[in-house]
Short mmCIF file of C-alpha atoms and ligand atoms in Angstrom, two decimals:
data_model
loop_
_atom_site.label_atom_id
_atom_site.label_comp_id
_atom_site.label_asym_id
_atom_site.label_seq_id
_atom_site.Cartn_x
_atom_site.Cartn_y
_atom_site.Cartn_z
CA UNK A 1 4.65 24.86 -19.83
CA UNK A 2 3.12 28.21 -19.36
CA UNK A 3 2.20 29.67 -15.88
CA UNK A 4 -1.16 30.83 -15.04
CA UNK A 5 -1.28 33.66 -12.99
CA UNK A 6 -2.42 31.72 -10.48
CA UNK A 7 0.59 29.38 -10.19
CA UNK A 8 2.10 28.96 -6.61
CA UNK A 9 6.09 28.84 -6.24
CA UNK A 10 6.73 27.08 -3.15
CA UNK A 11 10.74 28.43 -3.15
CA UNK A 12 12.26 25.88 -0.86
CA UNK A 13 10.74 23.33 -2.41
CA UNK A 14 11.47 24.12 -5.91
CA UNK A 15 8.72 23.34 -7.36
CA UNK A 16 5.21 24.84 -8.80
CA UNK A 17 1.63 24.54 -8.13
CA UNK A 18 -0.81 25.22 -11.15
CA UNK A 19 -4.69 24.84 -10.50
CA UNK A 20 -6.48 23.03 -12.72
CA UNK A 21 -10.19 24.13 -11.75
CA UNK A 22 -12.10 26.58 -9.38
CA UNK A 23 -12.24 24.13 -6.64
CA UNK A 24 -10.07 20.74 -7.02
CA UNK A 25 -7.15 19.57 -8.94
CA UNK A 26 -3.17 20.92 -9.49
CA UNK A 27 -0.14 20.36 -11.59
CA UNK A 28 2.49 19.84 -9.91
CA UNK A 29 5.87 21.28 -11.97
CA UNK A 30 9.62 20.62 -10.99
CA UNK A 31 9.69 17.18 -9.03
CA UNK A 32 11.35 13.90 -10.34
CA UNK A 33 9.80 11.07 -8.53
CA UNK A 34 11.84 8.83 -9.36
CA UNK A 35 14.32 9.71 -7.09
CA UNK A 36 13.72 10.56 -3.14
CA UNK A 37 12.15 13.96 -2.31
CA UNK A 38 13.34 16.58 0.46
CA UNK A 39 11.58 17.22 3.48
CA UNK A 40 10.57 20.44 1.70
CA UNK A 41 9.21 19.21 -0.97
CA UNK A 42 7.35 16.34 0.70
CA UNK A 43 5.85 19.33 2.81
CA UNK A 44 4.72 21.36 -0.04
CA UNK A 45 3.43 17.98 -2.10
CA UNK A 46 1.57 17.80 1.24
CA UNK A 47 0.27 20.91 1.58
CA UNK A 48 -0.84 21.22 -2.21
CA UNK A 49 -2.82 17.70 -1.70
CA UNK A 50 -4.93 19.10 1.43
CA UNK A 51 -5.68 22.26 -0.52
CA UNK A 52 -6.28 21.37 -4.20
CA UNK A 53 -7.30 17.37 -3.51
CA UNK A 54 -5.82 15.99 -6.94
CA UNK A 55 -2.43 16.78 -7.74
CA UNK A 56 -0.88 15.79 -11.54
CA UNK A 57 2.42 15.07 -11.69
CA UNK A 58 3.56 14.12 -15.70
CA UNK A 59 6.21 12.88 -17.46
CA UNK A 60 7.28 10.57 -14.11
CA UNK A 61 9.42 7.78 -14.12
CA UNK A 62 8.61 5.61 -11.61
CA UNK A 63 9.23 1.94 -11.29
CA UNK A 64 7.22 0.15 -8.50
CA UNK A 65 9.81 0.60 -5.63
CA UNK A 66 10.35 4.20 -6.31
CA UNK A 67 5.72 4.42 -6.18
CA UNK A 68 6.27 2.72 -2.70
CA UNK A 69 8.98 4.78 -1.83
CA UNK A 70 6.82 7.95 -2.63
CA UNK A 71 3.89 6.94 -1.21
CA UNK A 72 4.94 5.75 1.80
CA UNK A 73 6.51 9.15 3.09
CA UNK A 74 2.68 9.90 3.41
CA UNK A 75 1.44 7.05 5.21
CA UNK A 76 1.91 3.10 5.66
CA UNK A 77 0.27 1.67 2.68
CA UNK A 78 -2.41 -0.97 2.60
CA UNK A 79 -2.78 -3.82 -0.26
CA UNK A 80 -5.67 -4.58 -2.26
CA UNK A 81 -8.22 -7.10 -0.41
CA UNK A 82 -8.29 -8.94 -3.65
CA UNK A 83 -3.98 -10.83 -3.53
CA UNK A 84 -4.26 -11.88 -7.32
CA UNK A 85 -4.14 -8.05 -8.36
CA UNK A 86 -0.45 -7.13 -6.95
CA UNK A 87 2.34 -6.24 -8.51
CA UNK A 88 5.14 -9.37 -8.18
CA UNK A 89 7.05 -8.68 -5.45
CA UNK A 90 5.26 -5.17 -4.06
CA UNK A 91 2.68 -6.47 -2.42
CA UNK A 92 1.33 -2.65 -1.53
CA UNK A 93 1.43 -1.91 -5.31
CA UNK A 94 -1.45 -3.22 -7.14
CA UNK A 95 -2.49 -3.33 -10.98
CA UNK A 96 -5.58 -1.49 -12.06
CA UNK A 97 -5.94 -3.62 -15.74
CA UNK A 98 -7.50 -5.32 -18.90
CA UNK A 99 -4.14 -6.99 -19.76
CA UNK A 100 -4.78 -11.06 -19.46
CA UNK A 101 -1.86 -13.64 -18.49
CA UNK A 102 -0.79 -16.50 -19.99
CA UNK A 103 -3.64 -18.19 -18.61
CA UNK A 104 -6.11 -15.73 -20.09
CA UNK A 105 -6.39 -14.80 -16.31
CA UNK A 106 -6.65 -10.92 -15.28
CA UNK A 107 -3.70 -9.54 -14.23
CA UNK A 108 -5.04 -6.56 -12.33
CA UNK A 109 -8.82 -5.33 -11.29
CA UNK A 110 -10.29 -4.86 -14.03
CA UNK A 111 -13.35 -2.18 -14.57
CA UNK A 112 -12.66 -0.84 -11.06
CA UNK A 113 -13.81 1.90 -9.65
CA UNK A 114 -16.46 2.88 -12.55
CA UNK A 115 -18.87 4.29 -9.98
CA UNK A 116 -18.12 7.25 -8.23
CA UNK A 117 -16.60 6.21 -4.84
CA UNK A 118 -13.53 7.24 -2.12
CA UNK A 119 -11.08 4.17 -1.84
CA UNK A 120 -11.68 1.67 0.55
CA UNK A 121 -14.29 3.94 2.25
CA UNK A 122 -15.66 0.48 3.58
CA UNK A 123 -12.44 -0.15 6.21
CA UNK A 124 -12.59 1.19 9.67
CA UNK A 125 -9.55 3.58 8.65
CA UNK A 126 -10.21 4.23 4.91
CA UNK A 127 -7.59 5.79 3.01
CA UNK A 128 -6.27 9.02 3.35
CA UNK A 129 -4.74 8.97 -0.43
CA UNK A 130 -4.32 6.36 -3.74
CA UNK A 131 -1.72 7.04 -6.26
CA UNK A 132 -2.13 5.59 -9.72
CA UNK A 133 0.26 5.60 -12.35
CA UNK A 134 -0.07 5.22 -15.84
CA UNK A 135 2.01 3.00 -17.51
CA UNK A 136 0.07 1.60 -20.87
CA UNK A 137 -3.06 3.87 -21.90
CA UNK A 138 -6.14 3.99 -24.02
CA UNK A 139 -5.42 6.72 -26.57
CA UNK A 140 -8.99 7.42 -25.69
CA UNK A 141 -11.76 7.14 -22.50
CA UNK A 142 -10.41 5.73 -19.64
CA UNK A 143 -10.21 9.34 -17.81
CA UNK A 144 -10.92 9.30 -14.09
CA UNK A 145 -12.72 12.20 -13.05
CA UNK A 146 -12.31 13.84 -9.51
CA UNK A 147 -15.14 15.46 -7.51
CA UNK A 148 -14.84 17.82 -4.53
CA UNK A 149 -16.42 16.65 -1.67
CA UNK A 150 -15.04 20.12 0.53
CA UNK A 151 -17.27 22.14 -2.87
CA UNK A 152 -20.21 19.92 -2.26
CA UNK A 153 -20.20 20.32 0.93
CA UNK A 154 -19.83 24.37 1.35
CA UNK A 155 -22.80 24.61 -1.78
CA UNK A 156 -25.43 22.47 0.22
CA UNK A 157 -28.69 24.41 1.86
CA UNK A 158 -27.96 25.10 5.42
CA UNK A 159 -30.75 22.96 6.51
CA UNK A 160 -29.91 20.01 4.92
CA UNK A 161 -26.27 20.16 5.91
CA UNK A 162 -27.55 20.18 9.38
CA UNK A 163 -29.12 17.31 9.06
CA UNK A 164 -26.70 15.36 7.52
CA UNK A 165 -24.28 16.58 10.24
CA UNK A 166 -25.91 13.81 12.38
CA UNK A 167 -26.42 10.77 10.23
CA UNK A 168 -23.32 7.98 9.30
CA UNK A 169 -23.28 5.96 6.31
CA UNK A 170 -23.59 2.58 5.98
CA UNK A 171 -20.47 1.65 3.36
CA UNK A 172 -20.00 -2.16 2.51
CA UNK A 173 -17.80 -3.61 0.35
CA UNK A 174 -19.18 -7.36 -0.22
CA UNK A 175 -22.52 -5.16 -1.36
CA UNK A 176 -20.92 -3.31 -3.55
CA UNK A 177 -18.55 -6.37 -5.28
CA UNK A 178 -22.17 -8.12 -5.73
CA UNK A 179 -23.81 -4.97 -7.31
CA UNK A 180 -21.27 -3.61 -9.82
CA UNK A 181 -18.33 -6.66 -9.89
CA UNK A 182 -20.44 -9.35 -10.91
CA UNK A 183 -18.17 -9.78 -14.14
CA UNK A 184 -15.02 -10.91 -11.41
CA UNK A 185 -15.23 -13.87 -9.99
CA UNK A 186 -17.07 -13.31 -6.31
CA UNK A 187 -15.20 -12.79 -3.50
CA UNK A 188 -14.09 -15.70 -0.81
CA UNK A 189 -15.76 -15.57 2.08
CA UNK A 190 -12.30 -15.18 3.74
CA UNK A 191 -12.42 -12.01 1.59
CA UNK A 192 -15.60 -10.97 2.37
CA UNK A 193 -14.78 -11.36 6.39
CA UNK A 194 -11.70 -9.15 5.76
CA UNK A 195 -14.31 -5.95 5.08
CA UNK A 196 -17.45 -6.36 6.63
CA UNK A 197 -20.25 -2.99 6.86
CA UNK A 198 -18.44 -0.13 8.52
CA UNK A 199 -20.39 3.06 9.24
CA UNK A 200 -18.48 6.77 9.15
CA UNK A 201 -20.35 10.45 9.60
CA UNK A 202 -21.85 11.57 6.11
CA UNK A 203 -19.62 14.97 6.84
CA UNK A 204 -16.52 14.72 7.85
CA UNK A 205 -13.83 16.81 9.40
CA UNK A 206 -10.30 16.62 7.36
CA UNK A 207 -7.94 16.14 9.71
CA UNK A 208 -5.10 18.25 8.40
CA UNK A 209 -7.03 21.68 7.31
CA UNK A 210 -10.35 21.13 9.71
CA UNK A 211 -12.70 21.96 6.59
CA UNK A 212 -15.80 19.81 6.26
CA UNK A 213 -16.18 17.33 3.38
CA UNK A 214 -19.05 15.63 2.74
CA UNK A 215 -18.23 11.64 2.98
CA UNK A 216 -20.63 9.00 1.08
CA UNK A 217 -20.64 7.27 -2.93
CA UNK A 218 -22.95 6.30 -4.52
CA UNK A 219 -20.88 3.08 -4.70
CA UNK A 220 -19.39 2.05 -1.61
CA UNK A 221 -22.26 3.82 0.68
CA UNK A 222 -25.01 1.14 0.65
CA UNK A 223 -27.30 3.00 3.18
CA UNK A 224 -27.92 5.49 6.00
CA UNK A 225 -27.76 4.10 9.57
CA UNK A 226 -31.46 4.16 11.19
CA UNK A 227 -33.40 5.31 8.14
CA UNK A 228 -35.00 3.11 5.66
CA UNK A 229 -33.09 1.20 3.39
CA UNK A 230 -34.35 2.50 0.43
CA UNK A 231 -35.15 5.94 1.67
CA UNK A 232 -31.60 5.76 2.62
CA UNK A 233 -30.25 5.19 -0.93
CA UNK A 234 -32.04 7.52 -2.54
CA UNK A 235 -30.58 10.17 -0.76
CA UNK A 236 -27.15 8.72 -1.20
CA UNK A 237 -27.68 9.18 -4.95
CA UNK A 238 -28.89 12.42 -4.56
CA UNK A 239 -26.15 13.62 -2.93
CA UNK A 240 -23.68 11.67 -5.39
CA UNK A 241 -25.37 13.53 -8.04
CA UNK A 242 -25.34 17.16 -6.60
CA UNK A 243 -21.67 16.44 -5.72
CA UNK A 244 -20.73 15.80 -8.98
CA UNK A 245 -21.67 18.71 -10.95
CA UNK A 246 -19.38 19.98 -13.60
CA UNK A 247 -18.41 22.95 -11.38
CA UNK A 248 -17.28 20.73 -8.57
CA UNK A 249 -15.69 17.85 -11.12
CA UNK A 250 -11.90 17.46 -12.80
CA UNK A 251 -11.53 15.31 -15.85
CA UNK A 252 -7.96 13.62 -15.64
CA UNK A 253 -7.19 12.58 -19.83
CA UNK A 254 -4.29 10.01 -18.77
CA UNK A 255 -1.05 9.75 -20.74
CA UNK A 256 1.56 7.28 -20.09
CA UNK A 257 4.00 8.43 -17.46
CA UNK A 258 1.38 10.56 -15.41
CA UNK A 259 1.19 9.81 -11.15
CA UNK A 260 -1.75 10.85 -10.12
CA UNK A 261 -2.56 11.52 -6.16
CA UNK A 262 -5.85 11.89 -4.71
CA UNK A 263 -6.89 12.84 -1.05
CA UNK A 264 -9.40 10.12 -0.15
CA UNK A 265 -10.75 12.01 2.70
CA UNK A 266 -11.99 15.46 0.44
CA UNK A 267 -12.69 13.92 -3.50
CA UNK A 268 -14.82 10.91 -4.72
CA UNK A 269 -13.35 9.75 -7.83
CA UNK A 270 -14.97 7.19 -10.79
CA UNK A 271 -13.32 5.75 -13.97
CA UNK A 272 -15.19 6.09 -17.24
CA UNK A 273 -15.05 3.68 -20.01
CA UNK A 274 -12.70 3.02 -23.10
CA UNK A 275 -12.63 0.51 -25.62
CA UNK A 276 -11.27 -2.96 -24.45
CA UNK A 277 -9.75 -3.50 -28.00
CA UNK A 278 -7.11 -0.98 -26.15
CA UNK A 279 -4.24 -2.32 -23.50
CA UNK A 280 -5.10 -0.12 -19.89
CA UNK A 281 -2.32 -1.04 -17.26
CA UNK A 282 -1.83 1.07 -14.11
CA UNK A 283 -0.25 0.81 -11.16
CA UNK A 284 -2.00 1.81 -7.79
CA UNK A 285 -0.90 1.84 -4.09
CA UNK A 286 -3.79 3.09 -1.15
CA UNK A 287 -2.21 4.99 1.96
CA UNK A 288 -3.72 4.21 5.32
CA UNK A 289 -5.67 7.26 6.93
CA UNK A 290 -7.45 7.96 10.17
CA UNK A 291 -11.21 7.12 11.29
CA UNK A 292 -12.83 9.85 9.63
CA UNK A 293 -14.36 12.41 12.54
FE1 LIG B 301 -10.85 4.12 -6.77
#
């Protein structure tokens, strides 16, 4: 592939980094996943995900020890609330699918994630990073867009940012299943105990570079602590909206054989649709951050 002039050699670790956009999203060139990575390498993969908040990585193979493998040098990973979803044997790895069973039963979650959202925002520790693979994909839709929350952040009015600096978001997962999931079958109530209403600051610091991110969704964030419940909403949409502007957005067009890894704690992310005449199975596993600050 061709280098951009702005492509980044990171020497020792062999491999490059091409941006994708202005402000989020990179290639990253001249890594085989599915074998383990140095220490350099892990360091640059590091760096590049603090600094560009997406990173691409095509052509990978990578069976679903070699995805734990990877993305546990980052963090220890955290299964999906939801048991059914994972991957036989990998309990950390789970599928993101339409594909049915034998029992005409969903294999994976299927439609997840179609509003703009960081994973698991709704634990006490969300995550600092998901990795998805693509193993069967739509030949069209089913791109996952990226939006950066550090952009958003930096672009809003001084005044507002201010005042944001001192509210926390109320982010709920049971609310959310209810309002977009109502096509699943509803949660347990031994699932809905496992994530009850956590509340984090609506700007965040990331704990790696220090920059500010701005840290609700329009779907996990039900509401802002101590303001009206409605009031509260419409601002969280407001902000979804302003932080998703083309400028501030990457489009990911999947192909089979593509990892993708997102940094939970500086993007929002959303799936878009794609025709469910078409097989969609992924493979995801969620890496356990810090309370955001
Ligand atoms: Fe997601």
């Amino acid at each position: 592939m061709s280098a951009t002039p702005s492509t980044v050699t990171a020497p020792s670790a062999m491999l490059r980094i091409r941006p994708l956009t202005d402000h989020i999203g990179a290639e990253i060139e001249g890594v085989d996943l599915s074998r383990p990575i140095s220490a350099a390498q892990f360091q640059a993969v590091n760096a590049a995900l603090v600094a560009h908040g997406v990173l691409v990585f095509r052509n990978q193979d990578l069976p679903p020890a070699m995805h734990v493998d990877f993305s546990s040098r980052f963090g220890p990973l955290v299964g999906h609330i939801v048991k059914r979803f994972s991957v036989e044997d990998f309990p950390e790895v789970t599928y993101i699918s339409n594909v049915k069973n034998d029992k005409g039963e969903m294999i994976g979650a299927d439609r997840a994630g179609m509003i703009w959202h960081s994973d698991m925002s709704y634990m006490e520790r969300p995550m600092l990073g998901s990795m998805l693979y693509g193993v069967e994909c739509p030949p069209e839709g089913a791109d996952t867009e990226f939006a950066s929350m550090f952009a958003a952040h930096d672009a809003l009015p001084e005044s507002l940012r201010a005042r944001l600096n001192k509210l926390r978001g109320i982010h709920d997962y049971p609310w959310h299943y209810a309002t977009y999931l109502s096509h699943r079958k509803p949660l347990t109530e031994e699932e809905k105990a496992q994530a009850p209403p956590v509340t984090h600051p609506i700007i965040r610091t990331h704990p790696v570079s220090g920059r500010k991110a701005l840290y609700l969704s329009e779907g996990l964030t039900r509401s802002i602590e101590g303001m009206d419940e409605a009031e509260g909403r419409r601002l969280i949409c407001l902000l979804t909206d302003f932080s998703t502007q083309p400028a501030f957005v990457y489009r990911h067009r999947w192909q089979p054989r593509d990892l993708v890894f997102w940094d939970n704690r500086s993007t929002m992310h959303r799936a878009t649709e794609f025709d469910n005449q078409y097989r969609r199975l992924m493979r995801r596993t969620t890496i356990q951050g810090d309370a955001p600050f």
